[in-house]
Amino acid sequence: MFARTKLDPATCEPWGVEPDGSPVADLFDAVADTYDNVGVDFMQPIARGLVEALAPQPGERALDVGCGAAALFPLAEAVAPGGRVTAIDLAPRMVAATAADVAAAGLDPEHVAVEVRVGDAMAPDVEPGSVDLVASSLVLFFLPDPAAALAAWRQLLVAGGRVGVSTFGAHSAAWHDVDGVFAPYLPPGLPDPRNMGPDSPFGSDAGVEGLLAEAGFDDVRTETWTVPLRFADADQWHRWSWSVGQRRMWLLVPEAERAEVRARAETALEATRDDQGRIGFDQVVRYTLARR
């Protein structure tokens, strides 16, 4: 686990504004300091589960596509001693934050080699046939052509090399109700990785498996895991929602109306309390695995 939280003490919202450039890179540049680091375990356990499903071995060479999702550290642990992890992300501030985390962790380059750099998931600048496994957690659904990206990743793998991607399955109906407070402000068709329709390949296990098969992978299979997402209170949910991709929903709400939207969301959150008094949701995560 690592911490990079830098919150504005007056608003409990991340410092800074959205930069200009690639919409996805802009979004994750904006959340780089706080991404999944407000005391709620979600992205990091999902990434660790993906790494466990891929079963890296000491000495292997791994590529982490979208390093902000925190697969890098469990990959580095698994391929040591003697392994290598190359981690790329399109968002420069996310890369800088991840590189700072690596430096703070004091990883011994003689034990495991780690490189973090800006890179495009659609065309990673990595030599073909130079890695044993590719891990990409909660990234594939953001890409303009997921099948083309997977085909590009396949070329980077050695024969028999493995790929693993994590995507979202079903989530609690209560989460739909909380997100519903944003509905009046969202443009039609705004993609939500947690709620893909039946026409999307990300709407089913078979759909994601089909993307990997189309890209030329063999032995395609799916594992699933239900992640319990729980918050200490509504304030923590609010901070978390600004620290992840849901930030874009908040940015579509006029600033003068955000307090009202937050109040409606907190009312909906009350309905999620479990028998232990906790608020939150359950999210199914899909791990899709294959070989070259």
mmCIF file of C-alpha atoms in Angstrom:
data_model
loop_
_atom_site.group_PDB
_atom_site.id
_atom_site.type_symbol
_atom_site.label_atom_id
_atom_site.label_comp_id
_atom_site.label_asym_id
_atom_site.label_seq_id
_atom_site.Cartn_x
_atom_site.Cartn_y
_atom_site.Cartn_z
ATOM 1 C CA MET A 1 0.000 0.000 0.000
ATOM 2 C CA PHE A 2 1.217 3.507 -0.668
ATOM 3 C CA ALA A 3 0.009 7.010 0.171
ATOM 4 C CA ARG A 4 0.075 10.085 -1.979
ATOM 5 C CA THR A 5 -2.945 11.956 -0.614
ATOM 6 C CA LYS A 6 -2.882 15.743 -0.997
ATOM 7 C CA LEU A 7 -6.351 17.120 -0.349
ATOM 8 C CA ASP A 8 -7.486 20.722 -0.191
ATOM 9 C CA PRO A 9 -8.347 21.054 3.529
ATOM 10 C CA ALA A 10 -11.147 23.520 2.804
ATOM 11 C CA THR A 11 -13.089 21.407 0.324
ATOM 12 C CA CYS A 12 -11.722 17.868 0.794
ATOM 13 C CA GLU A 13 -11.364 17.792 -2.983
ATOM 14 C CA PRO A 14 -8.115 17.195 -4.877
ATOM 15 C CA TRP A 15 -5.943 20.185 -5.627
ATOM 16 C CA GLY A 16 -5.790 21.402 -9.198
ATOM 17 C CA VAL A 17 -7.958 21.580 -12.295
ATOM 18 C CA GLU A 18 -8.316 19.412 -15.328
ATOM 19 C CA PRO A 19 -5.437 19.997 -17.772
ATOM 20 C CA ASP A 20 -5.887 20.098 -21.527
ATOM 21 C CA GLY A 21 -5.025 17.194 -23.821
ATOM 22 C CA SER A 22 -6.176 13.566 -24.016
ATOM 23 C CA PRO A 23 -9.441 13.239 -22.038
ATOM 24 C CA VAL A 24 -8.344 10.006 -20.345
ATOM 25 C CA ALA A 25 -4.837 11.297 -19.624
ATOM 26 C CA ASP A 26 -6.321 14.549 -18.318
ATOM 27 C CA LEU A 27 -8.671 12.714 -15.978
ATOM 28 C CA PHE A 28 -5.942 10.585 -14.456
ATOM 29 C CA ASP A 29 -3.453 13.439 -14.309
ATOM 30 C CA ALA A 30 -6.050 15.280 -12.218
ATOM 31 C CA VAL A 31 -6.474 12.414 -9.739
ATOM 32 C CA ALA A 32 -2.813 11.334 -9.663
ATOM 33 C CA ASP A 33 -2.091 12.572 -6.133
ATOM 34 C CA THR A 34 -5.129 10.941 -4.557
ATOM 35 C CA TYR A 35 -5.986 8.011 -6.824
ATOM 36 C CA ASP A 36 -7.451 5.281 -4.623
ATOM 37 C CA ASN A 37 -5.575 6.729 -1.641
ATOM 38 C CA VAL A 38 -8.238 8.093 0.684
ATOM 39 C CA GLY A 39 -8.333 5.080 2.984
ATOM 40 C CA VAL A 40 -10.634 2.902 0.844
ATOM 41 C CA ASP A 41 -9.299 -0.381 -0.538
ATOM 42 C CA PHE A 42 -10.554 -0.892 -4.085
ATOM 43 C CA MET A 43 -8.185 -0.427 -7.051
ATOM 44 C CA GLN A 44 -5.159 -1.891 -5.271
ATOM 45 C CA PRO A 45 -6.838 -5.152 -4.186
ATOM 46 C CA ILE A 46 -8.235 -5.544 -7.705
ATOM 47 C CA ALA A 47 -4.758 -5.108 -9.209
ATOM 48 C CA ARG A 48 -3.226 -7.508 -6.692
ATOM 49 C CA GLY A 49 -5.881 -10.097 -7.537
ATOM 50 C CA LEU A 50 -5.014 -9.786 -11.217
ATOM 51 C CA VAL A 51 -1.345 -10.363 -10.487
ATOM 52 C CA GLU A 52 -2.170 -13.418 -8.386
ATOM 53 C CA ALA A 53 -4.278 -14.804 -11.240
ATOM 54 C CA LEU A 54 -1.339 -14.326 -13.657
ATOM 55 C CA ALA A 55 1.027 -16.124 -11.232
ATOM 56 C CA PRO A 56 4.293 -14.341 -12.141
ATOM 57 C CA GLN A 57 7.487 -16.232 -11.366
ATOM 58 C CA PRO A 58 10.885 -15.024 -10.122
ATOM 59 C CA GLY A 59 13.047 -13.816 -12.979
ATOM 60 C CA GLU A 60 10.180 -13.061 -15.357
ATOM 61 C CA ARG A 61 9.791 -9.834 -17.308
ATOM 62 C CA ALA A 62 6.458 -8.074 -16.862
ATOM 63 C CA LEU A 63 4.731 -5.144 -18.530
ATOM 64 C CA ASP A 64 2.203 -3.171 -16.469
ATOM 65 C CA VAL A 65 -0.103 -1.245 -18.825
ATOM 66 C CA GLY A 66 -1.773 1.590 -16.925
ATOM 67 C CA CYS A 67 0.496 1.672 -13.898
ATOM 68 C CA GLY A 68 -1.719 3.998 -11.847
ATOM 69 C CA ALA A 69 -3.902 0.994 -10.975
ATOM 70 C CA ALA A 70 -1.125 -0.321 -8.703
ATOM 71 C CA ALA A 71 -0.269 -3.689 -10.255
ATOM 72 C CA LEU A 72 3.379 -2.622 -10.311
ATOM 73 C CA PHE A 73 4.248 -3.427 -6.699
ATOM 74 C CA PRO A 74 2.739 -6.928 -6.539
ATOM 75 C CA LEU A 75 4.358 -7.624 -9.924
ATOM 76 C CA ALA A 76 7.745 -6.491 -8.596
ATOM 77 C CA GLU A 77 7.322 -8.667 -5.501
ATOM 78 C CA ALA A 78 6.427 -11.706 -7.600
ATOM 79 C CA VAL A 79 9.179 -11.503 -10.245
ATOM 80 C CA ALA A 80 11.958 -10.873 -7.708
ATOM 81 C CA PRO A 81 14.681 -11.871 -7.524
ATOM 82 C CA GLY A 82 16.066 -11.231 -10.964
ATOM 83 C CA GLY A 83 12.905 -10.062 -12.691
ATOM 84 C CA ARG A 84 11.945 -6.834 -14.393
ATOM 85 C CA VAL A 85 8.800 -4.709 -14.476
ATOM 86 C CA THR A 86 8.197 -2.035 -17.090
ATOM 87 C CA ALA A 87 5.240 0.178 -16.158
ATOM 88 C CA ILE A 88 3.597 2.632 -18.544
ATOM 89 C CA ASP A 89 0.731 5.104 -18.324
ATOM 90 C CA LEU A 90 -0.537 7.805 -20.683
ATOM 91 C CA ALA A 91 -0.948 10.364 -17.878
ATOM 92 C CA PRO A 92 2.378 12.099 -17.090
ATOM 93 C CA ARG A 93 1.390 13.050 -13.540
ATOM 94 C CA MET A 94 0.277 9.500 -12.827
ATOM 95 C CA VAL A 95 3.670 8.283 -14.053
ATOM 96 C CA ALA A 96 5.451 10.861 -11.884
ATOM 97 C CA ALA A 97 3.426 9.853 -8.816
ATOM 98 C CA THR A 98 4.070 6.151 -9.434
ATOM 99 C CA ALA A 99 7.789 6.767 -9.988
ATOM 100 C CA ALA A 100 7.873 8.663 -6.684
ATOM 101 C CA ASP A 101 6.189 5.704 -4.971
ATOM 102 C CA VAL A 102 8.839 3.387 -6.430
ATOM 103 C CA ALA A 103 11.625 5.658 -5.220
ATOM 104 C CA ALA A 104 10.070 5.905 -1.747
ATOM 105 C CA ALA A 105 9.759 2.123 -1.548
ATOM 106 C CA GLY A 106 13.534 1.832 -1.970
ATOM 107 C CA LEU A 107 13.387 -1.145 -4.316
ATOM 108 C CA ASP A 108 16.835 -2.648 -4.857
ATOM 109 C CA PRO A 109 17.561 -2.669 -8.622
ATOM 110 C CA GLU A 110 19.869 -5.640 -8.081
ATOM 111 C CA HIS A 111 16.891 -7.557 -6.686
ATOM 112 C CA VAL A 112 14.230 -6.425 -9.173
ATOM 113 C CA ALA A 113 14.485 -3.910 -12.019
ATOM 114 C CA VAL A 114 11.592 -1.439 -12.260
ATOM 115 C CA GLU A 115 11.099 1.205 -14.954
ATOM 116 C CA VAL A 116 8.171 3.640 -14.977
ATOM 117 C CA ARG A 117 7.562 5.820 -18.014
ATOM 118 C CA VAL A 118 4.922 7.587 -20.092
ATOM 119 C CA GLY A 119 3.570 5.252 -22.745
ATOM 120 C CA ASP A 120 0.531 4.671 -24.929
ATOM 121 C CA ALA A 121 -1.408 1.506 -24.172
ATOM 122 C CA MET A 122 -2.436 1.328 -27.829
ATOM 123 C CA ALA A 123 1.203 1.032 -28.940
ATOM 124 C CA PRO A 124 3.623 0.409 -26.064
ATOM 125 C CA ASP A 125 7.239 1.275 -26.866
ATOM 126 C CA VAL A 126 8.471 -2.163 -25.866
ATOM 127 C CA GLU A 127 10.503 -4.558 -27.985
ATOM 128 C CA PRO A 128 8.438 -7.386 -29.522
ATOM 129 C CA GLY A 129 8.915 -10.747 -27.849
ATOM 130 C CA SER A 130 10.621 -9.206 -24.814
ATOM 131 C CA VAL A 131 8.152 -9.809 -21.962
ATOM 132 C CA ASP A 132 6.769 -12.903 -20.286
ATOM 133 C CA LEU A 133 3.508 -11.362 -19.139
ATOM 134 C CA VAL A 134 1.323 -8.292 -19.617
ATOM 135 C CA ALA A 135 -0.943 -7.090 -16.817
ATOM 136 C CA SER A 136 -3.492 -4.330 -17.306
ATOM 137 C CA SER A 137 -5.929 -3.531 -14.506
ATOM 138 C CA LEU A 138 -9.076 -1.484 -15.234
ATOM 139 C CA VAL A 139 -7.627 0.040 -18.409
ATOM 140 C CA LEU A 140 -8.904 -1.831 -21.457
ATOM 141 C CA PHE A 141 -12.378 -0.216 -21.504
ATOM 142 C CA PHE A 142 -10.830 3.270 -21.748
ATOM 143 C CA LEU A 143 -9.001 2.505 -24.998
ATOM 144 C CA PRO A 144 -10.334 3.609 -28.405
ATOM 145 C CA ASP A 145 -9.780 0.157 -29.957
ATOM 146 C CA PRO A 146 -9.407 -2.528 -27.269
ATOM 147 C CA ALA A 147 -8.952 -5.391 -29.751
ATOM 148 C CA ALA A 148 -6.143 -3.527 -31.545
ATOM 149 C CA ALA A 149 -4.452 -2.804 -28.220
ATOM 150 C CA LEU A 150 -4.611 -6.477 -27.242
ATOM 151 C CA ALA A 151 -3.138 -7.475 -30.604
ATOM 152 C CA ALA A 152 -0.279 -5.031 -30.007
ATOM 153 C CA TRP A 153 0.334 -6.479 -26.533
ATOM 154 C CA ARG A 154 0.396 -9.990 -27.967
ATOM 155 C CA GLN A 155 3.356 -9.045 -30.164
ATOM 156 C CA LEU A 156 5.337 -8.006 -27.087
ATOM 157 C CA LEU A 157 5.038 -11.436 -25.462
ATOM 158 C CA VAL A 158 7.339 -14.397 -25.829
ATOM 159 C CA ALA A 159 5.782 -17.604 -27.125
ATOM 160 C CA GLY A 160 3.655 -18.943 -24.287
ATOM 161 C CA GLY A 161 3.607 -15.555 -22.569
ATOM 162 C CA ARG A 162 0.509 -14.569 -20.578
ATOM 163 C CA VAL A 163 -1.828 -11.616 -20.588
ATOM 164 C CA GLY A 164 -4.317 -10.641 -17.917
ATOM 165 C CA VAL A 165 -6.847 -7.808 -17.836
ATOM 166 C CA SER A 166 -9.306 -6.787 -15.157
ATOM 167 C CA THR A 167 -12.685 -5.268 -15.991
ATOM 168 C CA PHE A 168 -15.920 -4.729 -14.082
ATOM 169 C CA GLY A 169 -18.785 -7.183 -13.837
ATOM 170 C CA ALA A 170 -22.093 -6.507 -12.116
ATOM 171 C CA HIS A 171 -22.356 -4.144 -9.165
ATOM 172 C CA SER A 172 -24.935 -3.628 -6.446
ATOM 173 C CA ALA A 173 -28.281 -2.085 -7.374
ATOM 174 C CA ALA A 174 -27.711 0.377 -4.539
ATOM 175 C CA TRP A 175 -24.732 1.779 -6.431
ATOM 176 C CA HIS A 176 -27.034 2.524 -9.368
ATOM 177 C CA ASP A 177 -29.237 4.519 -7.004
ATOM 178 C CA VAL A 178 -26.340 6.591 -5.669
ATOM 179 C CA ASP A 179 -24.992 7.267 -9.148
ATOM 180 C CA GLY A 180 -28.490 8.220 -10.245
ATOM 181 C CA VAL A 181 -28.101 11.624 -8.600
ATOM 182 C CA PHE A 182 -25.667 12.542 -11.385
ATOM 183 C CA ALA A 183 -27.970 11.446 -14.218
ATOM 184 C CA PRO A 184 -29.489 14.882 -15.008
ATOM 185 C CA TYR A 185 -26.011 16.289 -15.634
ATOM 186 C CA LEU A 186 -24.486 13.536 -17.766
ATOM 187 C CA PRO A 187 -24.448 13.657 -21.561
ATOM 188 C CA PRO A 188 -26.216 10.776 -23.329
ATOM 189 C CA GLY A 189 -23.984 7.785 -23.867
ATOM 190 C CA LEU A 190 -21.301 8.782 -21.366
ATOM 191 C CA PRO A 191 -19.433 5.473 -20.940
ATOM 192 C CA ASP A 192 -19.341 4.010 -17.458
ATOM 193 C CA PRO A 193 -16.899 1.085 -17.096
ATOM 194 C CA ARG A 194 -19.014 -0.307 -14.233
ATOM 195 C CA ASN A 195 -22.213 -0.413 -16.228
ATOM 196 C CA MET A 196 -21.656 -1.569 -19.794
ATOM 197 C CA GLY A 197 -24.746 -2.607 -21.738
ATOM 198 C CA PRO A 198 -25.298 -5.931 -23.478
ATOM 199 C CA ASP A 199 -24.036 -4.507 -26.771
ATOM 200 C CA SER A 200 -20.625 -3.775 -25.257
ATOM 201 C CA PRO A 201 -17.933 -6.476 -25.155
ATOM 202 C CA PHE A 202 -17.390 -5.406 -21.545
ATOM 203 C CA GLY A 203 -20.950 -6.344 -20.628
ATOM 204 C CA SER A 204 -20.186 -10.062 -20.227
ATOM 205 C CA ASP A 205 -17.419 -12.592 -19.624
ATOM 206 C CA ALA A 206 -17.881 -13.912 -23.159
ATOM 207 C CA GLY A 207 -17.588 -10.435 -24.618
ATOM 208 C CA VAL A 208 -14.204 -9.737 -23.043
ATOM 209 C CA GLU A 209 -13.002 -13.247 -23.856
ATOM 210 C CA GLY A 210 -13.994 -12.576 -27.458
ATOM 211 C CA LEU A 211 -11.746 -9.501 -27.569
ATOM 212 C CA LEU A 212 -8.746 -11.573 -26.537
ATOM 213 C CA ALA A 213 -9.595 -14.364 -28.950
ATOM 214 C CA GLU A 214 -9.978 -11.812 -31.755
ATOM 215 C CA ALA A 215 -6.508 -10.501 -30.913
ATOM 216 C CA GLY A 216 -5.069 -13.982 -31.456
ATOM 217 C CA PHE A 217 -4.718 -15.246 -27.883
ATOM 218 C CA ASP A 218 -5.247 -18.867 -26.877
ATOM 219 C CA ASP A 219 -6.441 -20.572 -23.684
ATOM 220 C CA VAL A 220 -8.737 -17.652 -22.887
ATOM 221 C CA ARG A 221 -10.535 -17.959 -19.554
ATOM 222 C CA THR A 222 -12.235 -15.837 -16.905
ATOM 223 C CA GLU A 223 -12.052 -15.715 -13.130
ATOM 224 C CA THR A 224 -14.346 -13.498 -11.056
ATOM 225 C CA TRP A 225 -14.141 -12.001 -7.591
ATOM 226 C CA THR A 226 -16.597 -9.863 -5.631
ATOM 227 C CA VAL A 227 -14.945 -6.821 -4.047
ATOM 228 C CA PRO A 228 -16.665 -5.342 -0.984
ATOM 229 C CA LEU A 229 -16.337 -1.548 -1.244
ATOM 230 C CA ARG A 230 -17.083 0.023 2.141
ATOM 231 C CA PHE A 231 -16.793 3.546 3.501
ATOM 232 C CA ALA A 232 -16.354 4.799 7.057
ATOM 233 C CA ASP A 233 -18.932 7.494 6.386
ATOM 234 C CA ALA A 234 -20.447 9.606 3.621
ATOM 235 C CA ASP A 235 -17.543 12.054 3.741
ATOM 236 C CA GLN A 236 -15.126 9.290 2.846
ATOM 237 C CA TRP A 237 -17.343 8.230 -0.063
ATOM 238 C CA HIS A 238 -17.268 11.843 -1.262
ATOM 239 C CA ARG A 239 -13.462 12.041 -1.103
ATOM 240 C CA TRP A 240 -13.147 8.665 -2.813
ATOM 241 C CA SER A 241 -15.548 9.619 -5.617
ATOM 242 C CA TRP A 242 -13.310 12.615 -6.426
ATOM 243 C CA SER A 243 -10.157 10.475 -6.327
ATOM 244 C CA VAL A 244 -11.156 7.999 -9.068
ATOM 245 C CA GLY A 245 -12.773 8.123 -12.506
ATOM 246 C CA GLN A 246 -16.102 9.235 -10.995
ATOM 247 C CA ARG A 247 -14.478 12.661 -10.694
ATOM 248 C CA ARG A 248 -15.641 13.361 -14.246
ATOM 249 C CA MET A 249 -19.273 13.062 -13.062
ATOM 250 C CA TRP A 250 -18.672 15.693 -10.385
ATOM 251 C CA LEU A 251 -17.081 18.004 -12.934
ATOM 252 C CA LEU A 252 -20.231 17.882 -15.051
ATOM 253 C CA VAL A 253 -22.302 19.164 -12.125
ATOM 254 C CA PRO A 254 -22.298 22.995 -11.898
ATOM 255 C CA GLU A 255 -20.296 24.010 -8.847
ATOM 256 C CA ALA A 256 -23.300 25.836 -7.354
ATOM 257 C CA GLU A 257 -25.313 22.577 -7.412
ATOM 258 C CA ARG A 258 -22.696 20.184 -6.048
ATOM 259 C CA ALA A 259 -23.734 20.540 -2.412
ATOM 260 C CA GLU A 260 -27.313 19.572 -3.309
ATOM 261 C CA VAL A 261 -26.155 16.615 -5.409
ATOM 262 C CA ARG A 262 -23.900 15.487 -2.586
ATOM 263 C CA ALA A 263 -26.798 15.648 -0.124
ATOM 264 C CA ARG A 264 -28.987 13.511 -2.420
ATOM 265 C CA ALA A 265 -26.157 11.009 -2.846
ATOM 266 C CA GLU A 266 -25.694 10.778 0.909
ATOM 267 C CA THR A 267 -29.404 10.077 1.347
ATOM 268 C CA ALA A 268 -29.109 7.236 -1.183
ATOM 269 C CA LEU A 269 -26.002 5.961 0.592
ATOM 270 C CA GLU A 270 -27.978 5.526 3.800
ATOM 271 C CA ALA A 271 -30.019 2.836 2.071
ATOM 272 C CA THR A 272 -26.828 0.792 1.544
ATOM 273 C CA ARG A 273 -26.112 0.246 5.252
ATOM 274 C CA ASP A 274 -25.473 -3.412 6.011
ATOM 275 C CA ASP A 275 -26.193 -5.335 9.211
ATOM 276 C CA GLN A 276 -22.879 -4.090 10.609
ATOM 277 C CA GLY A 277 -23.838 -0.466 10.018
ATOM 278 C CA ARG A 278 -21.396 0.072 7.141
ATOM 279 C CA ILE A 279 -22.271 1.903 3.922
ATOM 280 C CA GLY A 280 -21.044 0.782 0.541
ATOM 281 C CA PHE A 281 -21.454 -1.613 -2.329
ATOM 282 C CA ASP A 282 -20.322 -4.928 -3.779
ATOM 283 C CA GLN A 283 -18.559 -4.976 -7.145
ATOM 284 C CA VAL A 284 -17.869 -8.051 -9.252
ATOM 285 C CA VAL A 285 -14.460 -7.935 -10.912
ATOM 286 C CA ARG A 286 -13.647 -9.980 -13.976
ATOM 287 C CA TYR A 287 -10.115 -11.279 -14.612
ATOM 288 C CA THR A 288 -9.684 -12.383 -18.223
ATOM 289 C CA LEU A 289 -6.519 -14.407 -18.828
ATOM 290 C CA ALA A 290 -4.906 -15.891 -21.926
ATOM 291 C CA ARG A 291 -1.661 -17.035 -23.542
ATOM 292 C CA ARG A 292 0.183 -16.236 -26.732
#
